[in-house]
Coordinates of C-alpha atoms in Angstrom, one line a residue:
M143 CA -34.0 36.7 -1.1
S144 CA -37.3 36.3 0.5
K145 CA -39.8 33.5 -0.4
Q146 CA -42.0 36.0 -2.1
A147 CA -39.1 37.2 -4.3
E148 CA -38.2 33.6 -5.2
T149 CA -41.9 32.9 -6.2
S150 CA -42.0 36.0 -8.4
D151 CA -38.7 34.9 -9.9
K152 CA -40.2 31.5 -10.9
E153 CA -43.2 33.2 -12.4
A154 CA -40.9 35.5 -14.4
L155 CA -39.1 32.5 -15.8
E156 CA -42.4 31.0 -16.9
V157 CA -43.2 34.3 -18.7
F158 CA -39.8 34.2 -20.4
K159 CA -40.4 30.6 -21.5
L160 CA -43.8 31.6 -22.8
L161 CA -42.5 34.6 -24.6
F162 CA -39.5 33.1 -26.3
D163 CA -40.0 29.4 -26.6
L164 CA -42.2 28.9 -29.6
G165 CA -43.0 25.4 -28.7
E166 CA -44.5 26.4 -25.3
T167 CA -48.3 26.8 -25.2
K168 CA -50.4 28.1 -22.3
A169 CA -54.2 28.2 -21.8
W170 CA -55.6 31.7 -22.3
Y171 CA -57.1 31.9 -18.8
K172 CA -53.6 31.3 -17.3
S173 CA -52.3 34.4 -18.9
L174 CA -54.3 36.4 -16.3
V175 CA -51.7 35.2 -13.8
I176 CA -49.3 37.9 -14.9
S177 CA -51.9 40.7 -14.4
N178 CA -53.8 42.3 -11.6
F179 CA -57.1 41.3 -13.1
W180 CA -58.3 39.0 -10.4
G181 CA -56.9 41.0 -7.5
E182 CA -58.6 44.2 -8.6
K183 CA -62.0 42.5 -9.2
L184 CA -61.8 40.8 -5.8
M185 CA -61.1 44.1 -4.0
I186 CA -64.1 45.7 -5.8
W187 CA -66.4 42.8 -4.8
L188 CA -65.2 43.1 -1.2
E189 CA -65.8 46.9 -1.1
I190 CA -69.3 46.5 -2.5
A191 CA -70.1 43.8 0.0
Q192 CA -68.8 45.9 2.9
L193 CA -70.9 48.9 1.7
F194 CA -73.9 46.6 1.6
V195 CA -73.2 45.5 5.2
F196 CA -73.0 49.2 6.2
S197 CA -76.3 50.0 4.4
F198 CA -77.9 47.1 6.4
A199 CA -76.4 48.4 9.7
A200 CA -77.6 52.0 9.0
N201 CA -81.1 50.8 8.1
Y202 CA -81.3 48.0 10.7
E203 CA -84.1 49.7 12.8
V204 CA -86.4 50.3 9.8
W205 CA -85.9 47.0 7.9
P206 CA -88.7 44.4 8.1
L207 CA -88.0 41.7 10.7
H208 CA -88.1 39.0 8.1
W209 CA -85.4 40.8 6.1
Q210 CA -83.3 41.2 9.2
G211 CA -83.5 37.5 9.9
M212 CA -82.4 36.5 6.5
I213 CA -79.4 38.8 6.6
N214 CA -78.4 37.7 10.1
D215 CA -78.8 34.0 9.2
S216 CA -76.5 34.5 6.2
L217 CA -73.7 36.0 8.4
I218 CA -72.9 38.5 5.6
S219 CA -72.3 41.2 8.2
V220 CA -69.6 39.1 10.0
I221 CA -68.0 37.6 6.9
F222 CA -67.3 40.8 5.0
A223 CA -67.2 43.5 7.7
A224 CA -66.8 41.7 11.0
D225 CA -69.9 43.6 12.1
F226 CA -71.0 41.6 15.2
G227 CA -72.9 44.7 16.4
T228 CA -75.5 44.2 13.7
L229 CA -75.6 40.5 14.0
F230 CA -76.2 40.7 17.8
Y231 CA -78.0 44.1 17.8
S232 CA -80.1 43.6 20.9
D233 CA -77.2 42.2 22.9
I234 CA -74.5 44.7 21.9
I235 CA -75.9 47.9 20.5
E236 CA -78.9 48.2 22.8
D237 CA -77.0 47.4 26.0
S238 CA -74.7 50.3 27.0
T239 CA -72.1 48.2 28.9
T240 CA -71.8 45.5 26.2
R241 CA -71.5 48.3 23.5
V242 CA -68.6 49.9 25.4
I243 CA -66.8 46.5 25.7
Y244 CA -67.4 45.8 22.0
S245 CA -65.8 49.2 21.1
Y246 CA -62.8 48.5 23.4
L247 CA -62.2 45.3 21.4
W248 CA -62.1 47.4 18.2
L249 CA -59.7 49.8 19.9
I250 CA -57.4 46.9 20.6
V251 CA -57.6 45.8 17.0
S252 CA -56.9 49.3 15.6
G253 CA -54.1 49.9 18.2
S254 CA -52.5 46.6 17.3
L255 CA -52.5 47.7 13.6
I256 CA -50.9 51.0 14.4
G257 CA -48.3 49.4 16.7
L258 CA -47.6 46.6 14.1
Y259 CA -46.7 49.2 11.5
F260 CA -44.3 51.2 13.7
L261 CA -42.8 47.9 15.0
F262 CA -41.9 46.5 11.6
K263 CA -41.1 49.9 10.1
F264 CA -38.8 51.4 12.7
V265 CA -37.9 48.8 15.4
I266 CA -37.4 45.3 13.9
P267 CA -34.4 45.3 11.5
L268 CA -35.8 43.6 8.3
P269 CA -34.1 43.2 4.9
V270 CA -35.2 45.8 2.5
L271 CA -37.3 43.5 0.3
W272 CA -39.1 42.0 3.3
R273 CA -40.0 45.5 4.6
I274 CA -41.4 46.4 1.1
W275 CA -43.5 43.3 1.0
F276 CA -44.7 43.9 4.5
E277 CA -45.8 47.4 3.8
R278 CA -47.7 46.4 0.7
Y279 CA -49.7 43.7 2.4
Y280 CA -50.1 45.8 5.5
L281 CA -51.8 48.5 3.4
I282 CA -54.1 45.9 1.8
L283 CA -55.0 44.6 5.3
A284 CA -55.6 48.2 6.6
H285 CA -57.8 48.9 3.6
V286 CA -59.9 45.8 4.2
L287 CA -60.3 46.6 7.9
Y288 CA -60.9 50.3 7.4
L289 CA -64.7 50.2 7.3
P290 CA -65.0 47.5 10.1
I291 CA -62.9 49.6 12.4
A292 CA -64.8 52.8 11.7
L293 CA -68.2 51.0 12.1
G294 CA -67.0 49.4 15.3
L295 CA -65.8 52.6 16.9
L296 CA -67.4 55.8 15.7
P297 CA -71.2 55.1 16.3
A298 CA -70.5 54.1 19.9
A299 CA -68.0 57.0 20.3
F300 CA -70.6 59.6 19.2
C301 CA -73.1 57.6 21.3
Q302 CA -76.4 59.0 20.0
Y303 CA -78.4 56.2 21.8
D304 CA -80.9 56.6 24.6
N305 CA -78.9 54.8 27.3
C306 CA -75.5 56.1 26.6
W307 CA -74.8 57.7 30.0
D308 CA -77.0 55.5 32.1
T309 CA -74.2 53.2 33.3
S310 CA -70.4 53.1 32.8
A311 CA -70.2 56.9 32.1
V312 CA -66.5 57.0 32.8
S313 CA -65.8 54.0 30.5
Q314 CA -67.9 55.6 27.8
L315 CA -66.0 58.9 28.1
I316 CA -62.6 57.1 27.9
M317 CA -63.7 55.0 25.0
S318 CA -64.9 58.1 23.1
I319 CA -61.7 59.9 23.6
L320 CA -59.6 56.9 22.5
S321 CA -61.8 56.4 19.5
F322 CA -61.3 60.0 18.4
C323 CA -57.5 59.5 18.8
V324 CA -57.7 56.3 16.6
T325 CA -59.8 58.3 14.1
V326 CA -57.0 60.9 13.8
L327 CA -54.1 58.4 13.7
F328 CA -55.6 55.6 11.6
L329 CA -58.9 56.6 9.9
L330 CA -57.6 60.0 8.9
G331 CA -53.9 59.1 8.9
M332 CA -54.3 56.2 6.4
P333 CA -55.7 58.3 3.4
I334 CA -53.4 61.1 4.1
Y335 CA -50.4 58.7 4.2
M336 CA -51.4 57.1 0.9
A337 CA -52.2 60.5 -0.8
F338 CA -48.7 61.7 0.2
Y339 CA -46.9 58.7 -1.3
I340 CA -49.1 58.8 -4.5
Q341 CA -48.3 62.5 -5.0
K342 CA -44.6 61.8 -4.3
H343 CA -44.2 59.1 -7.0
L344 CA -46.3 60.6 -9.8
I345 CA -44.1 61.8 -12.6
T346 CA -46.5 63.5 -15.1
D347 CA -49.8 65.2 -15.3
D348 CA -50.4 64.0 -18.8
P349 CA -52.8 61.0 -18.8
E350 CA -51.3 59.3 -21.8
A351 CA -47.7 59.6 -20.5
H352 CA -49.0 58.4 -17.1
E353 CA -50.5 55.3 -18.8
D354 CA -47.3 54.6 -20.7
F355 CA -45.3 55.0 -17.5
V356 CA -47.5 52.6 -15.5
K357 CA -47.6 50.0 -18.2
Q358 CA -43.8 50.2 -18.4
K359 CA -43.3 49.7 -14.7
E360 CA -45.9 46.8 -14.5
M361 CA -44.1 45.1 -17.4
E362 CA -40.8 45.5 -15.7
Y363 CA -42.2 44.0 -12.5
V364 CA -43.8 41.1 -14.4
L365 CA -40.4 40.2 -16.0
Q366 CA -38.5 40.9 -12.7
I367 CA -36.2 43.4 -14.3
S368 CA -37.2 46.1 -11.9
H369 CA -39.0 46.3 -8.6
A370 CA -39.9 50.0 -8.9
W371 CA -43.6 49.2 -9.1
L372 CA -43.2 47.7 -5.6
T373 CA -40.4 49.7 -4.0
E374 CA -41.9 53.1 -5.0
R375 CA -45.4 52.1 -3.9
Q376 CA -46.8 52.5 -7.4
Y377 CA -49.4 49.8 -6.6
L378 CA -51.2 52.5 -4.7
F379 CA -52.2 54.3 -7.9
S380 CA -51.4 51.9 -10.8
S381 CA -55.0 50.7 -11.0
Y382 CA -56.4 54.2 -11.6
R383 CA -56.4 56.8 -14.3
R384 CA -54.4 60.0 -14.0
N385 CA -56.7 63.0 -14.4
R386 CA -59.6 64.5 -12.3
L387 CA -58.2 63.2 -9.0
R388 CA -58.9 59.6 -10.1
V389 CA -55.3 58.6 -9.3
Y390 CA -56.1 59.4 -5.7
H391 CA -59.2 57.2 -5.7
R392 CA -57.9 54.9 -2.9
P393 CA -57.6 57.6 -0.2
I394 CA -60.8 59.3 -1.6
Y395 CA -62.7 56.0 -1.2
E396 CA -61.6 55.7 2.4
L397 CA -62.7 59.3 3.1
F398 CA -66.0 58.5 1.5
V399 CA -66.4 55.5 3.8
L400 CA -65.4 57.6 6.8
S401 CA -68.0 60.3 6.0
L402 CA -70.7 57.6 5.8
V403 CA -69.9 56.2 9.2
I404 CA -69.6 59.7 10.8
V405 CA -73.1 60.6 9.5
H406 CA -74.4 57.3 10.7
G407 CA -73.0 57.9 14.2
I408 CA -74.0 61.6 14.5
L409 CA -77.5 61.4 13.1
N410 CA -78.4 58.0 14.6
S411 CA -81.3 59.4 16.5
Y412 CA -82.7 61.1 13.4
Q413 CA -83.3 58.1 11.1
G414 CA -85.0 60.0 8.2
T415 CA -82.4 62.8 8.0
K416 CA -79.6 60.3 8.4
M417 CA -80.8 58.1 5.5
L418 CA -81.4 61.1 3.3
V419 CA -77.8 62.4 3.8
L420 CA -76.3 58.8 3.3
T421 CA -78.4 58.4 0.1
L422 CA -77.1 61.7 -1.3
I423 CA -73.5 60.9 -0.5
C424 CA -73.7 57.5 -2.1
A425 CA -75.5 58.8 -5.2
I426 CA -73.0 61.6 -5.7
F427 CA -70.0 59.2 -5.3
A428 CA -71.7 56.7 -7.7
L429 CA -72.4 59.5 -10.2
Y430 CA -68.8 60.6 -10.1
T431 CA -67.4 57.1 -10.8
T432 CA -69.9 56.7 -13.6
I433 CA -69.1 60.0 -15.4
F434 CA -65.3 59.6 -14.7
P435 CA -64.4 55.9 -14.7
V436 CA -61.6 55.6 -12.1
Y437 CA -60.0 52.3 -13.1
R438 CA -57.7 51.9 -16.1
C439 CA -59.4 48.6 -16.7
M440 CA -62.8 49.4 -18.2
S441 CA -64.4 46.1 -16.9
S442 CA -63.4 47.1 -13.4
S443 CA -64.8 50.6 -13.8
F444 CA -68.1 49.2 -15.1
L445 CA -68.3 46.6 -12.2
Y446 CA -67.5 49.3 -9.7
F447 CA -70.0 52.0 -10.5
L448 CA -72.7 49.4 -11.0
G449 CA -72.1 48.2 -7.5
L450 CA -72.2 51.7 -6.1
W451 CA -75.6 52.3 -7.7
I452 CA -76.9 49.2 -6.1
I453 CA -75.7 50.5 -2.7
S454 CA -77.4 53.8 -3.5
A455 CA -80.6 52.0 -4.3
N456 CA -80.5 50.2 -0.9
M457 CA -79.9 53.6 0.8
F458 CA -82.8 55.1 -1.0
L459 CA -85.2 52.4 0.0
G460 CA -84.1 52.8 3.6
Y461 CA -84.8 56.5 3.3
L462 CA -88.3 55.9 2.0
K463 CA -89.0 53.5 4.8
A464 CA -87.5 55.8 7.5
A465 CA -89.4 58.8 6.2
N466 CA -92.7 56.8 6.5
Y467 CA -93.4 57.3 2.8
D468 CA -97.0 56.2 2.2
A469 CA -96.8 53.5 -0.5
E470 CA -98.1 49.9 -0.8
A471 CA -94.6 48.6 -1.7
L472 CA -93.2 49.8 1.7
V473 CA -95.5 47.6 3.8
D474 CA -93.3 45.1 5.7
S475 CA -94.3 42.1 3.6
N476 CA -94.0 43.9 0.3
M477 CA -90.8 45.6 1.5
T478 CA -89.1 42.3 2.1
S479 CA -90.0 41.1 -1.4
L480 CA -88.8 44.4 -2.9
M481 CA -85.4 44.2 -1.1
I482 CA -85.0 40.6 -2.2
A483 CA -85.8 41.5 -5.8
V484 CA -83.4 44.4 -5.9
N485 CA -80.4 42.7 -4.3
V486 CA -80.8 39.2 -5.8
T487 CA -81.2 40.7 -9.3
S488 CA -78.2 42.9 -8.7
A489 CA -76.1 40.0 -7.5
I490 CA -77.1 38.0 -10.6
L491 CA -76.2 41.0 -12.8
L492 CA -72.8 41.4 -11.3
A493 CA -72.1 37.6 -11.6
F494 CA -73.2 37.8 -15.3
L495 CA -70.8 40.7 -15.9
M496 CA -68.0 38.7 -14.3
G497 CA -68.8 35.8 -16.6
L498 CA -68.6 38.2 -19.6
F499 CA -65.3 39.5 -18.5
I500 CA -63.9 36.0 -18.4
L501 CA -65.6 34.8 -21.6
F502 CA -64.3 37.7 -23.7
R503 CA -61.0 37.8 -22.0
F504 CA -61.2 41.4 -20.7
Q505 CA -57.8 41.7 -19.3
W506 CA -55.7 44.1 -17.3
P507 CA -54.1 46.8 -19.5
V508 CA -50.8 45.0 -19.1
H509 CA -51.2 41.5 -20.2
L510 CA -49.3 38.9 -22.2
K511 CA -49.7 40.7 -25.6
T512 CA -48.4 44.0 -24.0
V513 CA -45.4 42.2 -22.6
K514 CA -44.7 40.6 -26.0
N515 CA -44.9 43.9 -27.8
L516 CA -42.6 45.7 -25.4
A517 CA -40.1 42.8 -25.1
L518 CA -40.0 41.6 -28.7
G519 CA -36.4 41.3 -29.9
Y520 CA -34.9 42.0 -26.5
R521 CA -34.5 38.6 -25.0
F522 CA -30.9 38.8 -24.0
L523 CA -31.3 42.4 -22.8
L524 CA -34.2 41.3 -20.5
A525 CA -32.1 38.4 -19.2
D526 CA -29.2 40.8 -18.3
L527 CA -31.7 43.2 -16.7
R528 CA -33.1 40.4 -14.6
N529 CA -29.6 39.3 -13.5
A530 CA -28.8 43.0 -12.6
Q531 CA -32.0 43.2 -10.6
K532 CA -31.2 40.0 -8.7
M533 CA -27.7 41.4 -7.9
I534 CA -29.3 44.6 -6.6
L535 CA -31.7 42.7 -4.3
I536 CA -28.9 40.5 -3.0
L537 CA -26.6 43.5 -2.3
R538 CA -29.5 45.4 -0.6
A539 CA -30.2 42.4 1.7
K540 CA -26.6 42.4 3.0
S541 CA -25.8 44.0 6.4
N542 CA -22.2 44.7 5.4
Y543 CA -19.9 44.4 2.4
Q544 CA -16.6 43.4 4.0
F545 CA -16.4 40.2 1.9
V546 CA -18.0 41.3 -1.3
K547 CA -15.9 41.5 -4.5
T548 CA -16.2 44.5 -6.8
E549 CA -15.4 42.6 -10.0
P550 CA -18.9 41.2 -10.6
I551 CA -20.5 44.6 -10.0
N552 CA -18.1 46.3 -12.4
G553 CA -18.8 43.6 -15.0
M554 CA -22.6 44.1 -14.7
I555 CA -22.2 47.9 -14.9
K556 CA -20.2 47.4 -18.1
I557 CA -22.8 45.2 -19.6
L558 CA -25.6 47.6 -18.7
R559 CA -23.7 50.6 -20.2
E560 CA -23.4 48.7 -23.5
H561 CA -27.1 48.0 -23.4
Y562 CA -27.9 51.6 -22.6
N563 CA -25.9 52.9 -25.6
L564 CA -27.8 50.7 -27.9
L565 CA -31.2 51.5 -26.4
Y566 CA -30.5 55.2 -26.4
N567 CA -29.7 55.1 -30.1
E568 CA -33.0 53.3 -30.8
N569 CA -34.9 55.6 -28.3
H570 CA -36.4 52.4 -26.7
P571 CA -38.4 52.9 -23.4
L572 CA -36.2 50.3 -21.7
Q573 CA -33.3 52.7 -21.7
Y574 CA -34.7 54.4 -18.6
T575 CA -34.9 51.0 -16.8
V576 CA -31.2 50.4 -17.6
L577 CA -30.3 53.9 -16.5
E578 CA -32.2 53.3 -13.2
Q579 CA -30.4 50.1 -12.5
L580 CA -27.0 51.7 -13.4
D581 CA -27.6 54.4 -10.8
I582 CA -28.5 51.9 -8.1
L583 CA -25.5 49.7 -9.0
D584 CA -23.1 52.7 -9.0
F585 CA -24.4 53.6 -5.5
L586 CA -24.0 50.1 -4.2
K587 CA -20.6 49.8 -5.8
Q588 CA -19.3 52.8 -3.8
K589 CA -20.5 51.3 -0.6
V590 CA -18.8 48.0 -1.5
V591 CA -15.5 49.8 -2.4
N592 CA -15.5 51.7 0.9
Q593 CA -16.1 48.6 3.0
T594 CA -14.7 45.5 1.2
L595 CA -11.6 43.8 2.3
L596 CA -11.3 42.0 -1.1
P597 CA -9.5 41.2 -3.3
C598 CA -6.8 39.8 -1.0
K599 CA -5.5 36.4 -2.0
R600 CA -4.0 35.6 1.4
L601 CA -7.2 36.6 3.2
E602 CA -9.4 34.6 0.8
E603 CA -7.2 31.5 1.4
N604 CA -7.4 31.9 5.2
Y605 CA -10.8 33.3 5.6
G606 CA -11.7 30.7 8.2
L607 CA -8.8 31.7 10.4
L608 CA -9.7 35.3 10.2
V609 CA -13.3 34.6 11.3
T610 CA -12.1 32.5 14.2
V611 CA -9.7 35.2 15.4
I612 CA -12.2 38.0 15.1
N613 CA -14.9 36.0 16.9
R614 CA -12.6 35.3 19.8
R615 CA -11.6 38.9 19.8
W616 CA -15.2 40.1 20.2
K617 CA -16.3 37.4 22.6
E618 CA -13.5 37.9 25.1
Q619 CA -12.4 41.0 26.9
I620 CA -8.8 41.4 26.0
L621 CA -6.7 41.6 29.2
M622 CA -3.0 41.3 29.5
S623 CA -2.7 37.5 29.9
P624 CA -0.3 35.7 27.6
V625 CA -3.1 33.8 25.8
K626 CA -5.1 36.9 25.1
R627 CA -2.0 38.8 24.0
R628 CA -1.4 36.1 21.4
I629 CA -5.0 36.4 20.1
L630 CA -4.7 40.1 19.8
L631 CA -1.3 39.8 18.1
K632 CA -2.8 37.4 15.5
L633 CA -5.6 39.8 14.8
Y634 CA -3.2 42.7 14.3
I635 CA -1.0 40.5 12.0
L636 CA -4.0 39.6 9.9
R637 CA -5.0 43.3 9.6
W638 CA -1.3 44.0 8.7
I639 CA -1.5 41.4 5.9
L640 CA -4.6 43.0 4.4
G641 CA -2.7 46.3 3.9
R642 CA -5.9 48.3 4.6
Y643 CA -5.1 49.1 8.3
N644 CA -2.2 51.0 9.7
T645 CA -1.3 49.3 13.0
T646 CA 1.5 48.6 15.4
P647 CA 2.0 45.0 16.6
F648 CA 0.6 45.1 20.1
N649 CA 3.5 43.5 22.0
S650 CA 6.4 44.1 19.7
G651 CA 8.0 46.6 22.0
F652 CA 11.1 48.5 20.9
N653 CA 13.0 45.6 19.5
Y654 CA 14.4 47.3 16.4
I655 CA 18.0 48.3 16.1
G656 CA 19.2 51.4 14.2
K657 CA 21.5 49.6 11.8
G658 CA 19.6 49.8 8.6
V659 CA 15.9 49.6 7.8
G660 CA 14.3 46.2 8.4
K661 CA 17.0 44.9 10.7
R662 CA 15.5 43.4 13.9
Q663 CA 16.5 41.7 17.1
I664 CA 15.2 38.2 17.7
G665 CA 13.0 38.1 20.8
I666 CA 9.9 36.5 22.2
D667 CA 7.7 38.3 19.7
D668 CA 9.4 36.5 16.8
L669 CA 8.6 33.1 18.5
E670 CA 5.0 34.1 18.8
M671 CA 4.9 35.1 15.1
E672 CA 6.5 31.7 14.2
K673 CA 3.5 30.0 15.5
L674 CA 1.2 32.1 13.4
Y675 CA 3.3 31.5 10.3
N676 CA 3.0 27.7 10.8
K677 CA -0.8 28.0 11.0
L678 CA -0.9 30.2 7.9
G679 CA 1.2 27.9 5.8
K680 CA 4.6 27.9 4.2
G681 CA 5.8 30.9 2.4
W682 CA 4.1 33.5 4.6
K683 CA 7.2 34.3 6.7
E684 CA 9.4 34.7 3.6
G685 CA 6.8 36.8 1.9
L686 CA 6.5 39.1 5.0
D687 CA 10.2 39.3 5.6
S688 CA 11.0 40.2 2.0
S689 CA 8.1 42.7 1.7
D690 CA 9.8 46.1 1.3
E691 CA 6.4 47.7 1.1
I692 CA 5.5 46.6 4.6
Y693 CA 8.7 47.6 6.4
N694 CA 9.4 50.8 4.4
S695 CA 5.8 52.0 4.8
P696 CA 5.6 55.1 7.1
N697 CA 2.3 53.7 8.4
I698 CA 4.1 50.9 10.4
M699 CA 5.6 52.5 13.4
F700 CA 9.0 51.5 14.8
S701 CA 11.9 53.4 16.4
P702 CA 15.5 52.7 17.3
A703 CA 15.9 50.9 20.6
N704 CA 18.1 53.7 22.0
A705 CA 16.1 56.6 20.6
D706 CA 14.4 59.2 22.8
N707 CA 10.8 58.3 22.8
N708 CA 9.5 61.9 23.0
A709 CA 11.7 63.1 20.2
W710 CA 10.8 60.1 18.1
L711 CA 7.1 60.7 18.6
V712 CA 7.3 64.4 17.7
I713 CA 9.2 63.6 14.5
N714 CA 6.7 60.9 13.4
I715 CA 3.8 63.2 14.3
H716 CA 5.2 65.9 12.0
K717 CA 5.7 63.3 9.2
A718 CA 2.1 62.1 9.6
Q719 CA 0.9 65.6 9.6
E720 CA 2.7 66.4 6.3
A721 CA 1.4 63.1 4.8
N722 CA -2.1 64.0 6.0
N723 CA -2.4 60.3 7.2
L724 CA -5.1 60.1 9.8
D725 CA -4.6 56.4 10.5
W726 CA -0.9 57.1 11.3
L727 CA -1.9 60.0 13.5
T728 CA -4.3 57.8 15.3
N729 CA -1.6 55.2 16.0
L730 CA 0.8 57.9 17.2
T731 CA -2.0 59.3 19.5
E732 CA -2.3 55.9 21.1
K733 CA 1.5 55.7 21.5
A734 CA 1.7 59.2 23.0
L735 CA -1.0 58.3 25.5
E736 CA 0.9 55.1 26.5
L737 CA 4.1 57.0 27.0
N738 CA 2.3 60.0 28.6
S739 CA 4.4 62.3 26.5
E740 CA 3.1 65.9 27.3
D741 CA 4.9 67.5 24.3
A742 CA 3.5 64.9 21.9
K743 CA 0.0 65.2 23.4
K744 CA -0.1 69.0 23.0
L745 CA 1.1 68.8 19.4
L746 CA -1.6 66.1 18.7
I747 CA -4.3 68.2 20.3
E748 CA -3.5 71.1 17.9
I749 CA -3.4 68.8 14.9
W750 CA -6.7 67.1 15.8
N751 CA -8.4 70.5 16.4
E752 CA -7.3 71.4 12.9
R753 CA -8.2 68.0 11.3
G754 CA -11.4 67.6 13.2
E755 CA -12.0 65.8 16.6
K756 CA -14.6 63.5 15.1
N757 CA -12.0 61.8 13.0
L758 CA -10.4 60.4 16.1
H759 CA -11.8 57.4 17.9
E760 CA -14.1 58.3 20.8
D761 CA -12.1 56.5 23.4
L762 CA -8.8 58.0 22.3
R763 CA -10.4 61.4 22.0
A764 CA -11.6 61.3 25.6
R765 CA -8.2 60.2 26.9
L766 CA -6.3 62.8 24.8
Y767 CA -8.5 65.8 25.8
Q768 CA -8.8 64.7 29.5
P769 CA -7.5 67.6 31.6

């Protein structure tokens, strides 16, 4: 498993210890570790800071010089939104050439983000869990960079400045076209992508049922008994309430940001109109989040809509200044004091609220008490569910299942079925978690059954030899030299021992006599096999020679030494057709091609047409159907 999964597993063990070890104590503030409390609050603070940076960029030309200097010296624009354009306004925004170069840099950033997603999603083969973790943190990074990319590209792309086409007209045109392409792929694609996955994984329209469902999945993820919260991208909507489109708040917020930047870019030369429209958009959005709190956690909702009203106030002051409203408070010296009073007071208020949240332990809806209530009395059930989840993650991480045993999977399925029967009788919500894990394990078990070479005692005892032979088989091109013939012979013998492949020893020839089944002539092939028996250990030769199952099986092809090859092939082809044994037919096809038997080839073509050409190996099919 990945490092992140191991870390989560350790945290889950700590939660188990806290839940069920009565002697274990933990400070109350550490219980927030198992919730999304801090992560959600941090994202809200970041969004408010980015919107403040945008309000400063939109009002830059009308703000008092003293206020501009204070904001620039604090580097707020760069820290929260990477807005170098506002910090170096005279060098970047007012100079057309530098502005185009600056926009090209943001094109590179956005193009890298788009390319990074497609690279890790479709090109680089990552384990399932790694890909899930990558997508989660990629979406967080894309959300954080959403406003900086929009602010770095769209105003310059619309280019409502006086000197847009003075110089570098071709570069400006190319940059505008590329910026609109990025707008479609990234700035519009991101919210559409998230809205699609949110709609796909919602299970109910009932707010109470939705709340219970999200709580259940968060609790399961906290205890590491299910990763559905992560694998089904429930983190995209688990912070928000269900009704009135609030569950889609994340893509709605991004569209809100995009609309602000588009208005800023299009109406840049009409400062008064621009600020009026921006103020209305911010006020409407703040009013919506106030009337319909979007977050499940009330402290987050309160912090969020208060921050949006602060941004709306800044926009409104900018509108009054841009509209040349005649008031004593809007004189530059008074305006600076007013801006400081509004924003410093707001920052102190937000910090005070955060202190209250911490002091009164306002927690995420799923916290330690919730987990205790849901998990009380089910300690051993949760331990089994965690083991089942760990087995699922390990099996999903494997590239093949050739050496995976089915017994542990069957044992885990049996345990989960017993748990499910008990939970079903009690109508406990964890029954659906058990059922989900049973479905996944049944699916993985079928894949293991179809691919595994185990159990095979002889194979397990000589696994190292098998690996060596197979590695040599794949690293060398098998030609007809004696050494390579022996390597290929050993490979076929090992497959023969497994009993899962129907093969003919490659260089055995026709060294069988027709005096009873299993009677053979001694030849060079037996000497080569003797060397293999010595490597495999004592008892192997006796076990093979006395195995009636091997020599009496119709899947092992041999013929009398004096038999007519064509007649022998046709007889065996009819037998394989009656037995409906495709492996036997494949071996007979190879033999018919070696002997160039026209009668056998015609018969085989008819059979394969009936059975399906795709069931025959591509190389043999091409040779058989070659005119």
